[in-house]
Short mmCIF file of C-alpha atoms and ligand atoms in Angstrom, two decimals:
data_model
loop_
_atom_site.label_atom_id
_atom_site.label_comp_id
_atom_site.label_asym_id
_atom_site.label_seq_id
_atom_site.Cartn_x
_atom_site.Cartn_y
_atom_site.Cartn_z
CA MET A 243 117.47 108.07 88.87
CA LYS A 244 118.93 105.57 91.77
CA TYR A 245 120.79 106.63 94.39
CA GLU A 246 124.04 105.77 95.59
CA LYS A 247 123.60 108.26 97.66
CA TYR A 248 121.73 110.54 99.79
CA PRO A 249 121.89 113.48 97.89
CA PHE A 250 120.48 116.38 99.73
CA GLN A 251 123.12 118.22 102.40
CA VAL A 252 122.34 117.92 105.70
CA GLU A 253 123.17 120.52 108.68
CA LYS A 254 124.10 120.27 112.38
CA LEU A 255 121.81 121.64 114.59
CA ASP A 256 122.24 125.41 114.86
CA GLU A 257 122.42 126.68 118.16
CA LYS A 258 119.32 128.57 118.85
CA SER A 259 117.61 124.63 116.99
CA ARG A 260 119.58 122.53 119.64
CA LYS A 261 119.37 124.85 122.30
CA LEU A 262 115.35 125.77 121.83
CA LEU A 263 115.02 121.41 121.04
CA GLU A 264 117.22 120.72 124.13
CA SER A 265 115.34 123.28 126.67
CA PHE A 266 112.01 121.47 125.87
CA ASN A 267 113.54 117.66 126.59
CA GLN A 268 112.61 116.74 122.47
CA ASN A 269 115.36 114.08 120.40
CA LEU A 270 118.39 116.15 119.54
CA ASP A 271 118.66 113.25 116.72
CA VAL A 272 117.66 115.01 113.55
CA ALA A 273 119.24 117.54 111.39
CA ARG A 274 117.91 120.15 108.56
CA ILE A 275 118.20 118.81 105.53
CA GLY A 276 118.33 120.25 101.74
CA PRO A 277 118.03 123.89 101.28
CA LYS A 278 114.84 124.72 103.26
CA GLY A 279 116.40 122.88 106.64
CA TYR A 280 113.68 120.73 107.57
CA LEU A 281 114.17 119.56 110.87
CA GLN A 282 114.06 115.60 109.91
CA PRO A 283 115.32 112.73 111.93
CA ASN A 284 118.98 111.49 111.55
CA SER A 285 117.57 108.60 109.30
CA ILE A 286 116.56 110.75 107.03
CA HIS A 287 120.17 109.77 104.78
CA SER A 288 120.94 106.98 106.69
CA PRO A 289 121.00 103.73 103.96
CA LEU A 290 117.31 103.74 105.33
CA GLY A 291 116.31 107.01 103.68
CA ILE A 292 118.54 106.58 100.76
CA ASP A 293 116.44 103.73 100.03
CA LEU A 294 112.93 105.63 100.26
CA LEU A 295 114.75 108.17 98.21
CA ASN A 296 114.80 105.10 95.17
CA PHE A 297 111.29 103.88 95.97
CA GLN A 298 109.49 103.19 92.37
CA ALA A 299 106.34 105.03 91.72
CA ARG A 300 104.12 103.67 90.22
CA LYS A 301 101.47 105.53 86.94
CA ASP A 302 98.10 104.04 88.73
CA ASP A 303 99.24 104.93 92.61
CA VAL A 304 97.92 107.65 94.79
CA TRP A 305 99.90 109.46 96.84
CA LEU A 306 98.21 112.11 99.82
CA PHE A 307 100.81 114.79 101.02
CA GLY A 308 100.30 117.42 103.05
CA PHE A 309 101.72 118.36 107.17
CA GLN A 310 100.17 116.24 109.53
CA ARG A 311 97.10 117.30 110.77
CA SER A 312 96.07 119.49 108.03
CA GLY A 313 93.84 116.85 107.57
CA THR A 314 94.92 114.20 105.50
CA THR A 315 92.96 111.52 106.90
CA MET A 316 89.65 112.63 106.07
CA THR A 317 91.32 113.49 102.39
CA GLN A 318 93.29 109.83 102.63
CA GLU A 319 88.97 107.93 103.17
CA MET A 320 88.20 110.67 100.51
CA LEU A 321 90.21 109.43 97.85
CA TRP A 322 90.20 105.57 98.97
CA LEU A 323 86.04 105.43 98.54
CA ILE A 324 85.91 107.81 95.44
CA LYS A 325 88.66 105.51 94.07
CA ASN A 326 87.22 102.70 94.97
CA ASP A 327 83.44 103.22 94.04
CA LEU A 328 82.14 104.39 96.96
CA ASP A 329 83.29 100.97 98.99
CA PHE A 330 81.97 101.18 102.46
CA GLU A 331 81.89 97.78 103.42
CA GLY A 332 85.75 97.08 102.49
CA ALA A 333 86.27 100.70 103.93
CA ALA A 334 85.23 99.71 107.13
CA LYS A 335 86.53 96.92 107.31
CA GLU A 336 90.44 97.65 106.99
CA ILE A 337 91.89 100.53 109.22
CA MET A 338 93.21 102.94 107.22
CA ASP A 339 96.90 102.79 107.76
CA ILE A 340 96.53 99.72 106.70
CA ARG A 341 94.55 100.53 103.51
CA PHE A 342 95.90 103.20 102.99
CA PRO A 343 99.61 103.26 104.58
CA VAL A 344 102.10 106.66 105.90
CA PHE A 345 104.95 106.52 103.81
CA SER A 346 106.75 107.97 106.32
CA HIS A 347 105.82 105.72 108.46
CA ASN A 348 108.99 103.74 107.01
CA LEU A 349 111.48 106.61 109.12
CA TYR A 350 109.37 107.93 111.96
CA MET A 351 108.56 105.01 113.59
CA LYS A 352 111.44 103.51 113.05
CA GLY A 353 112.33 100.35 115.53
CA GLN A 354 108.02 101.27 117.20
CA THR A 355 106.48 98.24 116.22
CA LYS A 356 109.23 96.26 118.33
CA ASN A 357 107.78 97.91 121.13
CA PHE A 358 104.67 95.32 120.25
CA ASP A 359 106.58 92.31 121.00
CA ASN A 360 105.60 91.95 125.17
CA MET A 361 101.91 93.96 124.56
CA LYS A 362 99.51 90.90 125.13
CA MET A 363 96.80 90.85 123.31
CA SER A 364 93.12 89.80 122.02
CA PRO A 365 94.19 87.75 118.23
CA GLU A 366 92.06 90.98 116.51
CA LEU A 367 94.84 93.56 117.63
CA LEU A 368 97.60 91.13 117.10
CA SER A 369 96.44 90.86 113.90
CA ILE A 370 96.12 94.32 113.26
CA ILE A 371 99.86 94.58 114.54
CA ASN A 372 101.35 92.17 112.27
CA LYS A 373 99.61 94.19 109.27
CA TYR A 374 101.85 97.19 110.40
CA LYS A 375 105.23 95.37 110.46
CA SER A 376 104.46 94.40 107.23
CA LEU A 377 103.88 97.69 106.08
CA HIS A 378 107.38 97.97 105.15
CA TYR A 379 107.90 99.80 102.68
CA LYS A 380 109.61 96.76 100.96
CA ALA A 381 106.23 94.95 101.00
CA LEU A 382 104.55 98.45 99.36
CA ASP A 383 107.34 97.68 96.43
CA LYS A 384 106.19 94.77 95.73
CA ALA A 385 101.66 95.72 96.36
CA GLU A 386 99.86 94.78 93.26
CA GLY A 387 96.63 96.51 92.73
CA ASN A 388 96.19 100.58 92.84
CA ARG A 389 98.83 101.59 95.81
CA PHE A 390 97.47 104.37 98.18
CA ILE A 391 100.84 106.65 100.00
CA LYS A 392 100.42 109.16 102.44
CA SER A 393 103.88 111.07 103.03
CA HIS A 394 104.41 113.51 105.58
CA ILE A 395 107.48 114.01 104.14
CA PRO A 396 108.48 116.92 102.24
CA ILE A 397 108.00 116.56 98.35
CA SER A 398 111.45 117.97 97.48
CA LEU A 399 113.18 114.67 99.94
CA SER A 400 110.34 112.33 98.19
CA THR A 401 110.85 109.85 95.92
CA ASN A 402 110.11 111.88 92.36
CA SER A 403 109.52 109.25 90.66
CA ILE A 404 106.01 109.79 92.13
CA PHE A 405 106.01 112.75 89.01
CA ASP A 406 107.75 110.87 87.19
CA VAL A 407 105.20 108.40 86.33
CA GLY A 408 102.54 111.00 86.23
CA CYS A 409 100.32 109.24 89.45
CA LYS A 410 97.75 111.28 91.52
CA VAL A 411 98.82 113.30 93.48
CA VAL A 412 97.19 115.75 96.39
CA TYR A 413 98.80 117.71 98.87
CA CYS A 414 96.25 119.44 102.29
CA ALA A 415 96.62 122.04 103.29
CA ARG A 416 95.76 124.48 105.97
CA HIS A 417 95.82 127.44 107.55
CA PRO A 418 98.84 127.32 110.09
CA LYS A 419 97.16 128.42 113.73
CA ASP A 420 94.63 125.47 113.69
CA VAL A 421 97.35 122.81 112.87
CA VAL A 422 99.52 123.93 115.53
CA VAL A 423 96.97 123.32 117.96
CA SER A 424 95.61 120.13 116.30
CA LEU A 425 98.99 119.56 116.66
CA PHE A 426 100.34 120.01 120.27
CA HIS A 427 96.64 117.48 120.83
CA HIS A 428 98.26 115.10 118.79
CA LEU A 429 101.81 114.95 120.29
CA LYS A 430 100.26 114.89 123.47
CA MET A 431 98.12 112.25 122.30
CA PHE A 432 100.43 110.37 120.49
CA GLN A 433 104.08 110.95 122.11
CA PRO A 434 103.31 112.03 125.68
CA ASP A 435 107.32 111.09 127.13
CA SER A 436 108.19 114.64 124.75
CA PHE A 437 105.28 116.46 125.08
CA LYS A 438 103.18 115.56 127.98
CA ASP A 439 103.56 118.97 129.94
CA ILE A 440 104.72 121.11 126.55
CA SER A 441 102.17 123.57 127.39
CA PHE A 442 100.30 125.37 124.08
CA PRO A 443 102.55 128.96 124.08
CA ASP A 444 105.80 126.25 123.76
CA PHE A 445 104.97 124.52 121.47
CA TRP A 446 104.01 127.44 119.71
CA LYS A 447 107.72 127.98 120.12
CA LEU A 448 109.32 125.60 118.78
CA PHE A 449 106.80 125.72 115.82
CA LYS A 450 107.66 129.04 114.66
CA ASN A 451 111.00 128.93 115.38
CA ASP A 452 110.92 125.26 112.69
CA CYS A 453 112.22 122.29 115.90
CA LEU A 454 108.49 120.55 115.29
CA PRO A 455 109.83 116.48 112.37
CA GLY A 456 108.43 118.53 108.75
CA THR A 457 109.25 122.94 109.89
CA PRO A 458 110.10 125.45 107.81
CA TRP A 459 105.49 124.64 107.57
CA PHE A 460 106.03 127.81 105.21
CA GLU A 461 108.02 125.55 102.77
CA GLN A 462 106.47 122.23 103.36
CA VAL A 463 102.64 124.52 102.67
CA LYS A 464 104.48 126.03 99.01
CA GLU A 465 106.05 122.90 96.79
CA GLY A 466 102.39 121.77 97.57
CA TRP A 467 100.68 125.27 96.66
CA ALA A 468 103.52 125.75 93.40
CA ARG A 469 102.11 122.49 92.15
CA ARG A 470 98.46 123.36 92.50
CA ASN A 471 98.19 123.67 88.65
CA ASP A 472 100.74 120.79 87.08
CA LYS A 473 98.98 117.70 85.57
CA ASN A 474 98.16 114.84 88.07
CA PHE A 475 98.70 117.48 90.75
CA LEU A 476 94.99 117.86 93.27
CA PHE A 477 95.85 121.18 96.55
CA LEU A 478 93.52 121.23 98.63
CA PHE A 479 92.40 123.44 101.66
CA TYR A 480 91.41 122.00 104.81
CA GLU A 481 88.93 124.74 105.08
CA ASP A 482 87.85 124.49 101.56
CA THR A 483 86.15 120.90 102.20
CA LYS A 484 84.20 121.70 105.25
CA LYS A 485 82.78 124.57 105.19
CA ASP A 486 81.22 122.83 101.38
CA THR A 487 82.21 119.34 101.82
CA ARG A 488 79.81 118.85 98.66
CA ALA A 489 82.17 120.88 96.13
CA SER A 490 86.43 119.44 97.68
CA LEU A 491 84.14 115.79 96.71
CA LEU A 492 83.74 117.17 93.70
CA LYS A 493 87.15 117.90 92.39
CA ILE A 494 88.63 114.70 94.22
CA ALA A 495 86.25 112.82 91.57
CA LYS A 496 87.53 114.87 89.03
CA PHE A 497 90.64 114.32 89.88
CA LEU A 498 90.51 110.66 89.79
CA GLU A 499 88.41 110.19 86.68
CA LYS A 500 85.26 109.03 88.89
CA ASP A 501 81.56 110.01 88.61
CA LEU A 502 79.60 110.87 91.61
CA SER A 503 76.04 110.63 91.55
CA GLU A 504 73.79 112.21 94.14
CA GLU A 505 72.77 109.81 96.35
CA ASP A 506 76.97 109.05 96.65
CA LEU A 507 77.62 112.59 96.79
CA GLN A 508 74.84 112.33 99.79
CA ARG A 509 76.35 108.96 101.45
CA LEU A 510 79.27 110.73 101.21
CA GLU A 511 78.52 113.97 103.16
CA GLU A 512 76.98 112.05 105.95
CA HIS A 513 79.79 110.11 105.86
CA PHE A 514 82.58 112.76 107.00
CA LYS A 515 79.80 114.37 109.04
CA ILE A 516 82.46 115.27 112.03
CA GLU A 517 80.10 113.51 114.12
CA ASN A 518 80.03 110.05 112.43
CA PHE A 519 83.62 110.23 110.92
CA ARG A 520 85.12 110.51 115.06
CA LYS A 521 82.89 107.53 115.60
CA ASN A 522 84.63 105.61 112.93
CA LYS A 523 86.63 102.43 113.89
CA SER A 524 87.83 102.39 110.29
CA VAL A 525 89.40 105.45 110.88
CA ASN A 526 89.68 107.06 114.58
CA ASN A 527 92.22 105.00 116.09
CA ASP A 528 90.35 103.55 118.37
CA HIS A 529 92.53 100.44 117.86
CA PHE A 530 95.57 102.69 119.98
CA LYS A 531 93.17 103.12 122.70
CA ARG A 532 92.80 99.45 122.92
CA MET A 533 96.90 98.69 122.24
CA GLY A 534 96.47 100.86 125.91
CA ILE A 535 99.37 102.64 123.82
CA VAL A 536 96.75 105.91 124.06
CA GLU A 537 94.39 107.26 127.07
CA GLU A 538 90.79 106.33 126.21
CA ASN A 539 89.38 109.82 126.61
CA LYS A 540 91.75 111.62 123.61
CA GLU A 541 90.01 111.26 120.21
CA PHE A 542 92.71 111.65 117.12
CA ILE A 543 89.79 112.46 115.24
CA ARG A 544 89.26 115.46 117.62
CA LYS A 545 86.79 118.73 117.12
CA GLY A 546 87.22 118.82 113.60
CA GLN A 547 86.38 122.54 114.26
CA ILE A 548 87.65 126.21 111.86
CA GLY A 549 88.82 128.20 113.96
CA GLY A 550 89.83 126.47 117.03
CA TRP A 551 93.23 128.41 117.09
CA LYS A 552 90.53 131.48 119.16
CA GLN A 553 91.20 129.74 122.44
CA TYR A 554 94.76 129.17 122.21
CA PHE A 555 96.86 132.09 121.22
CA THR A 556 97.15 135.59 123.82
CA PRO A 557 96.16 138.71 121.79
CA ASP A 558 100.12 139.00 122.38
CA LEU A 559 100.73 135.50 120.89
CA ASN A 560 98.63 136.85 118.39
CA ALA A 561 99.99 139.65 117.10
CA GLU A 562 103.43 137.40 117.04
CA ALA A 563 102.01 135.20 114.57
CA ASP A 564 100.60 137.75 113.06
CA GLU A 565 103.58 138.55 112.32
CA TRP A 566 105.55 135.11 110.93
CA ILE A 567 102.64 134.79 108.51
CA ALA A 568 102.88 138.27 107.21
CA GLU A 569 106.48 137.30 106.81
CA ASN A 570 105.84 134.48 105.06
CA LEU A 571 104.03 135.34 103.04
CA LYS A 572 105.97 138.61 101.96
CA ASN A 573 107.13 137.11 98.35
CA SER A 574 105.17 134.45 97.77
CA ASP A 575 101.51 134.14 96.38
CA LEU A 576 100.30 131.87 98.98
CA ILE A 577 96.82 132.82 99.81
CA LEU A 578 95.69 131.42 103.13
CA PRO A 579 92.14 130.86 103.90
CA THR A 580 90.38 132.66 106.46
CA ILE A 581 89.53 130.88 109.89
P1 A3P B 755 91.52 119.02 114.81
O1 A3P B 755 92.79 118.72 116.10
O2 A3P B 755 91.78 120.66 115.20
O3 A3P B 755 89.63 118.24 115.15
P2 A3P B 755 95.10 114.98 110.00
O4 A3P B 755 94.52 113.69 110.30
O5 A3P B 755 95.54 115.06 108.63
O6 A3P B 755 95.97 113.76 111.45
O7 A3P B 755 94.00 115.97 111.11
C1 A3P B 755 93.46 116.10 111.42
C2 A3P B 755 92.94 117.09 112.11
O8 A3P B 755 91.38 116.50 110.12
C3 A3P B 755 91.46 116.64 112.98
O9 A3P B 755 91.88 118.40 113.77
C4 A3P B 755 90.77 115.86 113.34
O10 A3P B 755 89.65 115.89 114.16
C5 A3P B 755 90.41 116.77 111.47
N1 A3P B 755 89.43 116.36 110.80
C6 A3P B 755 89.31 114.60 110.82
N2 A3P B 755 87.91 113.94 110.17
C7 A3P B 755 87.78 115.24 109.30
C8 A3P B 755 86.04 115.90 108.80
N3 A3P B 755 85.62 113.91 108.40
N4 A3P B 755 85.32 116.13 108.70
C9 A3P B 755 86.50 117.65 109.46
N5 A3P B 755 86.72 117.65 110.11
C10 A3P B 755 88.08 116.05 110.20
#
């Protein structure tokens, strides 16, 4: 089906959300979209957003969905390597954003590549920038061969063609307490203008009150969870992969209809050890440091631990988080991992 008009309901921000966003100096060019009221940039219901909804998936695509900071980069690398018969050399040669583009960047990073234009860059960095510029969804539409596509747009607001054509779709989730801590660091790193001075309790308030892009978090994850037993759909928890990387690698291989030998598994396990992965320039976004976009002492592949939340939640915040979680799990069969 081709949409001529944006099909989902678009609600202006309610007073409480607007005040909260305003008090933390956040972008107000956002709206509540669809019946779940996802916070999204207004561009989602513009002609661009309609084009994204009309984007056609193909049967041999691999799509990856998940809320930011749920281990999606690690899972992208697993999918890419296993689908490409463990082409470690090919993976090392090209950065992840190019091998496995982020579809939602068309929406969320709109206009940001313009900032690159006045920067003095080495030829190597210029070539990366040119590749970023060519990642437009229209180019992806024409791309030949296997496509790997990641998106942070909730599944229900995405092109339905991924389910019509029966391509492989993966959903990554992680316990929200660790997601919010990881996102806190991530946004301070990539969007310092909006988040540099925010405290963790204030950041938590934005998250809990559905005032960060893509929230309500529970609704996104429940959408993935509801499809977990569907054909061509794989739901993965970050915590399971972290606790037993081999089991997740085998699950992914089975899902992609690939075999892994004992030697393959050992190589992959070594590759995904956090201390190795953090040093891997094709996945750690090191180029943003060399471009001067992020600070030298910040890491995209950060701690890679379960339970980092314990250092950030005071007993009061933790009680509040537990209450919020219990409330959201009340009428749901979703089971969060233990952390
Ligand atoms: P932390 O910030 O808690 O360290 P995403 O890729 O979806 O943005 O998720 C990023 C999170 O996954 C970060 O969490 C990052 O460190 C973690 N991560 C990335 N690669 C990992 C790996 N190989 N092993 C464990 N965690 C990893």
